[in-house]
RNA sequence: GGGAGGUUAGCUCAGCGGUUAGAGCACCUGCCUUACACGCAGGGGGUCGUGGGUUCGAAUCCCUCACCUCCCACCA
């Protein structure tokens, strides 16, 4: 074995081998043996970023853990067609070649996208492979696969027949940048420094002028009313009157509407039903006409009249202001900071537009989704997301699901020449329903998230009743970042409840966002993004995985620090070298899974007990989705208990002439079990090392990935041994500290004096004098009070003295003793006060009182030592 | 305007009612001790954001304030 571990030398080998052995291929079988996680499908032409690496690590960790627990574990991989993102990418390409998608035509363009998709498909798998993902690639899915598309059509048709999908003209969020309608979620509110214009409108047949305020003067061209609040005394008199729209001359009726805030401005609002959501509602309530003055590309229409028609909305704004000013209708212009909706993808301001679109009425589904969390049928981890979930679902509005794009699932609706609409699963069925073949299919495609919402069951064969669906649905855990909680998670839950009557998973684990080492958000403009594959090359996949898992504290973002990752790479090296030591010093011994502690010496019983405890803790913490705590426990058990102590304790036997029963066997056995405990987090390294252990076949004939996850072994737990061994390690640590204070060179081997009020403990320590001598580099250990001149201390319930040559106390020693005495006195004072307090003694639990009494006794004994001039 | 989270060692974070508040990295001292210098041993370092309250006991529970993050929201 090489002296240092080199992840690059074996990671690829094992990923290939796992695939060849079909270790991650799940089978059909009983529902209760199955465990299933669906990957949040990344963009098919995309590249995995560090957030994907985090989520993949968690998903893989869970899947491997459950697989080792004997579950029929399926982690189903796949990709998303990502409508807008992919179409934009290819459009940009076409544009670079001087082309244009409209000029190309729908079919030619789609061919181009498919080509692009096929070329990039495979990237994602390669990347997941490098991370060690244990996906079942035989079940890989793509949202535009024939079967998944069939599921989408079926879902659409069913919702339509249930009356939950409908087509109609409503106010939508229109993106002039993308030339399509968007859902509310795709609109990003941004604070914008703009202007508030106050405009005077004359009251018809009077000399009076009223004043309205707007941030968008160009929309006045489409005004069809002026509104005030029904309770507003100031304007009731205007009922039945009209205002005259400047520049246009149209008469605008005054209407009273609750939506108006009388406190804002003058309490009068211009109403533009075609270009503002609130105004649209007011228009509906008062039966006002709509005048559309802005078109889909953000330009003024003919209705805007001369000289505005044809101008861009920004230009028109300036022009309108200019005209108003000229006519003396502009009363004031104020600086104004307000929120404006922007298109998440193209960045341009959203234009609220009246448009005919397909909508999904999700109110009923949303209520069920809300209840699922409220009643505990669906669990959010961390739970703090519950309120956000509740609030969003309680205030949900119809979902605009049609997009004026080409890349996606075409809406299964056909129109006759007369405009009659037939929604059907296929053209033929539409023909059958319509009674004519003269049908035109709806040009639009569905919101990408519509198909994503079906992902947990469409990937398993729904709407057919497949064996996969029976085995794996509902799935178990969904792991994703909180930023798509509504886009995706909520919609999956709504769709799952609607179509399958069950939530598609019982738990949602929401991870934080990966940030840089300073806690800054990663972004291309900041230039602080990291490529997970580069990290794999530099630190190894296992170190990256361990780092991500260890930092995944619930509800917190993850500051990814390269130095920390280097620390976990060092941990990998530690594991490597511990194994190297074990293999080189245990010739002839084998892993013995059912090891019985009877007949073993205390160090062996100790490490078995420590292992059993660690195994129980790690397993429990994984079950609580506390990957951070599980990792910390793994790290400290392996490095601290196993390497720092047990391997050292084994050396007198394995390297020297000491004799204790079955030490080699214990070391190999604990090492083997530890590798299994680590495997879900560090799959490559543990497989590489595990395969070298003699006797591993007794645990599993093929792979550590299929070996059982360590179960806590009650027979290995031993409190008594752990207590005694703790005294031993504490004594050793004190001895080493004394040596450091005294500046003793490593070669020097002083004698150690031990003395204790606990004769049993003292006897036991004496029995292990050889170990104490080895670990503390001592010449001998005797059970006598330390003589004059010895350097003294206390630890683990014993007084100890180190015999050193005639000398003065070193300054360091004197300082340490003085500060210790001061500390001891202070604590004694505190404890005496505490124990003298009848409230404490009366009310605190007896064991807490007892513990403090013991502590006080120890401190008093230590104080006596120190005061009697310990150290000579 | 609502809501969530944060403020603990130089940095990034654990701990969330009971002895002397922890980790990783960084720092200091001494060591290449035949598994590992990606290492070993020892060590320094914190009025746990502010002010109050509950309690025998608070970093931990409650309230106030301050400062940061983020999400949601049709006030023109």
XYZ file of N, CA and C (backbone and C1' of nucleotides) in Angstrom, chain B:
532
model
P -43.494 48.882 7.480
O -44.690 48.232 6.630
C -46.028 48.319 7.087
C -46.782 47.081 6.721
C -46.270 45.801 7.368
O -46.795 45.649 8.668
C -46.558 45.422 5.063
P -46.240 44.492 9.619
O -46.997 43.222 9.008
C -46.924 41.995 9.671
C -47.206 40.880 8.707
C -46.314 39.681 8.964
O -46.829 38.925 10.038
C -46.248 40.178 6.683
P -45.882 38.671 11.303
O -44.984 37.475 10.757
C -45.625 36.296 10.266
C -44.688 35.522 9.394
C -43.351 35.147 10.007
O -43.469 34.095 10.947
C -43.016 35.848 7.791
P -42.412 33.981 12.134
O -41.170 33.326 11.398
C -41.305 32.053 10.762
C -40.063 31.747 9.967
C -38.766 31.807 10.752
O -38.549 30.631 11.506
C -38.485 32.967 8.725
P -37.760 30.751 12.899
O -36.273 31.081 12.427
C -35.507 30.073 11.775
C -34.262 30.685 11.193
C -33.277 31.298 12.176
O -32.536 30.329 12.884
C -33.482 32.713 10.309
P -31.953 30.724 14.319
O -30.763 31.726 13.949
C -29.638 31.236 13.228
C -28.786 32.387 12.770
C -28.092 33.173 13.874
O -26.922 32.510 14.284
C -29.041 34.682 12.324
P -26.549 32.577 15.851
O -25.834 33.989 15.978
C -24.666 34.303 15.159
C -24.343 35.767 15.390
C -23.927 36.061 16.832
O -22.603 36.612 16.912
C -25.732 37.494 16.116
P -21.345 35.603 16.826
O -21.523 34.749 18.152
C -21.153 35.311 19.400
C -20.636 34.243 20.310
C -19.422 33.492 19.802
O -18.227 34.226 20.024
C -20.982 31.932 20.570
P -17.103 34.196 18.964
O -15.895 33.593 19.797
C -14.876 34.427 20.373
C -13.570 33.710 20.291
C -13.016 33.582 18.878
O -12.054 34.538 18.518
C -12.768 31.571 20.130
P -11.629 35.868 18.944
O -10.555 36.205 17.814
C -10.651 37.360 17.013
C -10.127 37.057 15.616
C -11.093 36.261 14.740
O -11.914 37.155 14.006
C -8.981 35.200 14.747
P -13.408 36.760 13.647
O -13.142 35.688 12.501
C -12.815 36.108 11.176
C -12.819 34.908 10.267
C -14.137 34.137 10.240
O -15.011 34.709 9.275
C -12.353 32.622 10.602
P -16.583 34.605 9.496
O -16.842 33.049 9.300
C -16.836 32.493 7.993
C -17.101 31.017 8.079
C -18.363 30.622 8.844
O -19.519 30.785 8.039
C -16.567 29.239 9.508
P -20.954 30.860 8.731
O -21.069 29.387 9.335
C -21.765 29.136 10.521
C -21.343 27.784 11.010
C -22.154 27.218 12.164
O -23.322 26.589 11.665
C -19.854 26.945 12.617
P -24.568 26.384 12.607
O -24.181 25.032 13.335
C -23.983 25.015 14.715
C -23.504 23.659 15.112
C -24.150 23.148 16.408
O -25.311 22.411 16.142
C -21.819 23.112 16.632
P -26.653 22.686 16.948
O -26.160 22.586 18.467
C -25.888 21.316 19.052
C -25.289 21.518 20.417
C -26.228 22.128 21.452
O -26.846 21.079 22.167
C -24.157 23.307 21.448
P -28.448 20.980 22.079
O -28.869 22.278 22.848
C -29.259 22.311 24.219
C -30.101 23.544 24.343
C -31.526 23.412 23.776
O -32.501 23.601 24.806
C -30.319 25.241 22.741
P -32.918 22.375 25.779
O -32.553 22.776 27.309
C -31.424 23.578 27.533
C -31.189 23.673 29.014
C -31.313 22.399 29.839
O -30.059 21.809 30.191
C -32.092 24.344 30.989
P -28.830 21.565 29.828
O -28.195 21.392 31.270
C -26.840 21.738 31.458
C -26.641 21.893 32.957
C -25.901 20.700 33.552
O -24.599 21.137 33.930
C -27.743 21.418 34.892
P -23.359 21.170 33.204
O -22.860 22.441 33.977
C -21.482 22.671 34.228
C -21.111 22.270 35.633
C -19.674 22.659 35.966
O -19.708 23.617 36.998
C -20.153 20.403 36.608
P -19.548 25.122 36.564
O -18.321 25.001 35.563
C -17.816 26.195 34.936
C -16.506 25.873 34.269
C -16.592 25.112 32.947
O -16.167 25.975 31.902
C -14.795 24.352 34.311
P -16.991 26.764 30.980
O -17.102 25.825 29.692
C -18.125 24.848 29.595
C -18.654 24.833 28.181
C -17.560 24.837 27.114
O -17.177 23.515 26.850
C -19.224 26.436 26.597
P -15.741 23.026 27.179
O -15.436 22.062 25.954
C -14.895 22.581 24.750
C -15.595 21.915 23.617
C -14.855 22.027 22.301
O -13.874 21.001 22.203
C -17.090 22.689 21.994
P -12.595 21.288 21.317
O -13.151 21.029 19.841
C -13.757 19.781 19.518
C -14.222 19.809 18.100
C -13.193 20.301 17.101
O -12.331 19.242 16.740
C -15.248 21.384 16.686
P -10.848 19.532 16.313
O -11.043 20.092 14.841
C -11.434 19.225 13.777
C -11.629 20.053 12.536
C -10.468 20.977 12.206
O -9.471 20.290 11.489
C -12.476 22.211 12.126
P -7.961 20.595 11.739
O -7.810 22.052 11.092
C -7.934 22.222 9.680
C -8.103 23.687 9.357
C -6.986 24.603 9.842
O -5.869 24.574 8.982
C -9.075 25.581 10.340
P -4.410 24.795 9.603
O -4.519 26.299 10.138
C -4.555 27.388 9.207
C -4.660 28.682 9.974
C -3.590 28.901 11.023
O -2.398 29.407 10.460
C -5.693 29.381 11.956
P -1.008 28.958 11.105
O -1.066 29.590 12.562
C -1.130 31.002 12.730
C -1.155 31.338 14.199
C -0.058 30.680 15.022
O 1.158 31.383 14.914
C -2.122 30.440 16.137
P 2.539 30.538 14.870
O 2.780 30.234 16.415
C 2.960 31.306 17.329
C 3.074 30.756 18.728
C 4.041 29.585 18.864
O 5.380 30.020 18.961
C 2.030 29.051 19.958
P 6.534 29.068 18.417
O 6.591 27.941 19.528
C 6.937 28.270 20.863
C 6.952 27.027 21.704
C 7.694 25.838 21.101
O 9.096 25.947 21.276
C 5.619 25.107 21.943
P 10.060 25.307 20.180
O 9.951 23.751 20.485
C 10.319 23.265 21.762
C 9.932 21.818 21.875
C 10.339 20.950 20.699
O 11.709 20.627 20.746
C 8.115 20.443 21.310
P 12.375 19.949 19.471
O 11.716 18.507 19.514
C 11.837 17.666 18.405
C 10.945 16.480 18.606
C 10.812 15.639 17.360
O 11.863 14.691 17.300
C 8.664 16.174 18.125
P 12.915 14.786 16.144
O 12.192 13.917 15.016
C 11.300 14.467 14.084
C 10.603 13.333 13.376
C 11.573 12.266 12.898
O 11.746 11.275 13.922
C 10.264 13.009 11.047
P 10.980 9.867 13.874
O 10.526 9.663 15.377
C 11.375 9.075 16.343
C 10.550 8.100 17.140
C 9.541 7.270 16.313
O 10.164 6.066 15.893
C 8.507 8.224 18.240
P 10.109 5.635 14.359
O 8.640 4.978 14.216
C 7.883 5.187 13.014
C 7.903 3.945 12.164
C 7.017 2.804 12.642
O 5.679 2.982 12.267
C 9.107 1.931 12.089
P 4.510 2.121 12.954
O 3.315 2.285 11.909
C 3.441 1.816 10.570
C 2.472 2.563 9.684
C 2.664 4.093 9.692
O 3.632 4.463 8.718
C 0.387 3.572 10.074
P 4.458 5.820 8.889
O 3.406 6.976 8.585
C 2.917 7.165 7.250
C 1.708 8.064 7.295
C 1.947 9.464 7.847
O 2.414 10.317 6.826
C -0.016 8.542 8.806
P 3.774 11.053 6.902
O 3.524 12.573 7.302
C 2.268 13.268 7.105
C 2.586 14.711 7.439
C 3.583 15.352 6.482
O 3.067 16.561 5.960
C 4.265 15.619 8.738
P 1.989 16.557 4.736
O 0.554 16.271 5.410
C -0.398 17.364 5.721
C -1.707 16.681 6.054
C -1.388 15.375 6.786
O -1.606 15.397 8.206
C -2.655 14.966 4.758
P -2.759 15.684 9.096
O -2.528 14.589 10.218
C -2.219 13.246 9.852
C -1.001 12.732 10.580
C -0.908 13.058 12.051
O -1.799 12.275 12.805
C 1.203 13.320 11.064
P -2.436 12.869 14.120
O -1.229 12.720 15.130
C -0.747 11.438 15.459
C 0.345 11.567 16.473
C 0.024 12.436 17.669
O -0.774 11.759 18.620
C 2.157 12.999 16.874
P -1.859 12.565 19.457
O -0.936 13.306 20.507
C -0.183 12.544 21.441
C 0.729 13.460 22.201
C 0.069 14.694 22.792
O -0.661 14.397 23.966
C 2.082 15.310 21.754
P -1.952 15.266 24.322
O -1.306 16.656 24.765
C -0.567 16.716 25.974
C 0.169 18.023 26.053
C -0.681 19.280 26.107
O -1.222 19.495 27.401
C 1.082 19.618 24.587
P -2.623 20.243 27.570
O -2.313 21.722 27.044
C -1.451 22.572 27.802
C -1.131 23.824 27.031
C -2.269 24.800 26.795
O -2.531 25.540 27.975
C -0.937 24.639 24.847
P -3.952 26.219 28.202
O -3.814 27.588 27.403
C -2.845 28.562 27.806
C -2.799 29.668 26.786
C -4.141 30.337 26.510
O -4.393 31.353 27.460
C -3.108 29.799 24.450
P -5.864 31.551 28.010
O -6.637 32.075 26.712
C -6.276 33.340 26.125
C -6.974 33.475 24.803
C -8.487 33.360 24.867
O -9.058 34.628 25.192
C -7.653 32.034 23.084
P -10.003 34.768 26.471
O -11.455 34.697 25.844
C -11.809 35.473 24.676
C -13.230 35.163 24.322
C -14.239 35.431 25.432
O -14.732 36.746 25.295
C -14.670 33.353 24.326
P -14.495 37.845 26.415
O -15.787 37.942 27.336
C -16.424 36.813 27.904
C -17.428 37.322 28.904
C -18.817 37.595 28.337
O -19.570 36.390 28.206
C -18.180 39.412 29.669
P -20.988 36.306 27.632
O -20.582 35.834 26.163
C -21.079 36.486 24.991
C -21.577 35.428 24.049
C -23.097 35.364 23.937
O -23.377 35.773 22.601
C -22.111 33.192 24.259
P -24.673 36.342 22.034
O -24.462 37.927 21.981
C -23.217 38.497 21.630
C -23.466 39.939 21.283
C -24.272 40.708 22.322
O -23.445 41.220 23.349
C -25.218 41.045 20.203
P -24.021 41.282 24.861
O -25.048 42.491 24.806
C -24.599 43.812 24.512
C -25.747 44.782 24.673
C -26.544 44.627 25.961
O -25.904 45.306 27.035
C -28.040 44.776 24.159
P -25.979 44.664 28.517
O -27.462 45.027 28.963
C -27.837 46.394 29.116
C -29.326 46.501 29.268
C -29.944 45.587 30.312
O -29.810 46.105 31.625
C -31.212 45.457 28.343
P -29.962 45.079 32.883
O -31.426 44.488 32.667
C -32.372 44.602 33.685
C -33.756 44.315 33.157
C -34.384 43.032 33.682
O -34.861 43.187 35.008
C -34.739 43.143 31.370
P -34.559 41.986 36.051
O -35.669 40.918 35.650
C -37.047 41.291 35.658
C -37.873 40.269 34.936
C -37.832 38.864 35.521
O -38.691 38.724 36.639
C -37.602 38.751 33.168
P -38.363 37.660 37.767
O -38.696 36.288 37.035
C -40.039 35.959 36.692
C -40.075 34.597 36.050
C -39.390 33.493 36.844
O -40.240 32.981 37.853
C -38.686 33.383 34.590
P -39.649 32.752 39.324
O -38.598 31.569 39.099
C -39.046 30.287 38.684
C -37.859 29.406 38.407
C -36.832 29.342 39.530
O -37.233 28.431 40.537
C -35.724 29.637 37.455
P -36.959 28.817 42.091
O -35.390 28.675 42.279
C -34.751 29.225 43.436
C -33.323 28.741 43.465
C -32.550 28.942 42.182
O -32.010 30.238 42.102
C -32.238 26.724 42.927
P -32.123 31.040 40.742
O -31.174 30.163 39.804
C -29.758 30.233 39.991
C -29.076 29.263 39.068
C -29.332 29.480 37.586
O -28.486 30.492 37.085
C -29.559 27.188 38.112
P -28.979 31.373 35.838
O -28.934 30.313 34.634
C -27.722 29.869 34.031
C -27.895 29.996 32.530
C -27.788 31.434 32.069
O -26.982 31.510 30.900
C -29.900 30.519 31.473
P -25.524 31.688 30.803
O -25.254 31.742 29.234
C -25.552 32.919 28.499
C -25.846 32.591 27.057
C -27.163 31.864 26.841
O -28.191 32.792 26.583
C -25.408 30.697 25.747
P -29.712 32.505 26.975
O -30.003 31.035 26.430
C -30.348 30.799 25.040
C -30.492 29.310 24.879
C -31.769 28.728 25.502
O -32.514 28.053 24.497
C -29.817 27.541 26.227
P -33.639 28.817 23.699
O -34.789 28.943 24.802
C -35.767 27.924 24.953
C -36.838 28.411 25.912
C -37.305 29.841 25.671
O -38.305 29.887 24.668
C -36.816 29.567 27.951
P -38.470 31.201 23.789
O -39.146 32.222 24.821
C -40.471 32.012 25.287
C -40.887 33.200 26.137
C -40.638 34.551 25.497
O -41.687 34.907 24.617
C -39.814 34.578 27.705
P -41.338 35.837 23.346
O -41.127 37.260 24.029
C -42.238 37.974 24.551
C -41.770 39.212 25.269
C -40.953 40.193 24.436
O -41.752 40.997 23.595
C -39.898 39.887 26.515
P -41.093 41.673 22.311
O -40.116 42.755 22.963
C -40.653 43.871 23.678
C -39.545 44.832 24.011
C -38.660 45.212 22.840
O -39.259 46.215 22.032
C -37.297 44.696 24.695
P -39.008 46.235 20.476
O -37.525 46.814 20.397
C -37.222 48.111 20.927
C -35.735 48.265 21.069
C -34.941 48.019 19.784
O -34.955 49.141 18.933
C -33.913 46.869 21.567
P -34.812 48.934 17.339
O -33.259 48.610 17.217
C -32.294 49.565 17.643
C -30.916 48.977 17.538
C -30.606 48.340 16.192
O -30.246 49.305 15.228
C -29.923 46.890 17.926
P -30.783 49.189 13.730
O -29.674 48.253 13.094
C -28.292 48.564 13.259
C -27.485 47.311 13.060
C -27.865 46.499 11.829
O -27.367 47.083 10.645
C -27.609 45.042 13.659
P -27.902 46.573 9.210
O -26.956 45.298 9.097
C -26.997 44.540 7.945
C -26.536 43.138 8.235
C -27.241 42.149 7.349
O -26.649 42.158 6.066
C -27.315 41.364 9.561
P -27.588 42.553 4.783
O -27.783 41.079 4.213
C -28.180 40.147 5.152
C -28.156 38.773 4.717
C -29.322 38.456 3.781
O -28.891 38.368 2.428
C -29.625 37.338 5.845
P -29.939 38.904 1.294
O -31.072 37.777 1.315
C -30.753 36.423 1.053
C -31.885 35.548 1.531
C -33.249 35.846 0.936
O -33.387 35.308 -0.362
C -33.473 35.527 3.257
P -34.519 35.887 -1.334
O -35.833 35.272 -0.679
C -36.266 33.974 -1.009
C -37.505 33.656 -0.213
C -38.767 34.375 -0.670
O -39.344 33.720 -1.778
C -38.598 34.568 1.666
P -40.047 34.603 -2.900
O -41.410 35.000 -2.182
C -42.373 34.002 -1.887
C -43.432 34.583 -0.991
C -44.193 35.776 -1.556
O -45.198 35.384 -2.465
C -43.562 36.260 0.635
P -45.440 36.289 -3.784
O -46.371 37.485 -3.298
C -47.058 37.403 -2.043
C -47.623 38.717 -1.646
C -47.696 39.831 -2.688
O -48.881 39.733 -3.455
C -46.742 40.694 -0.688
P -48.845 40.031 -4.993
O -48.930 41.604 -5.084
C -48.252 42.276 -6.132
C -49.041 43.505 -6.526
C -49.597 44.294 -5.344
O -48.623 45.198 -4.860
C -51.343 43.929 -6.902
P -48.326 45.403 -3.366
O -47.808 46.905 -3.280
C -48.601 47.836 -2.583
C -49.482 48.587 -3.521
C -48.932 49.948 -3.967
O -48.418 49.874 -5.282
C -50.929 50.258 -2.745
P -47.052 50.711 -5.644
O -47.336 51.615 -6.938
C -48.345 52.546 -6.904
C -49.324 52.245 -7.988
C -49.258 53.260 -9.122
O -49.476 52.618 -10.362
C -51.331 53.429 -7.921
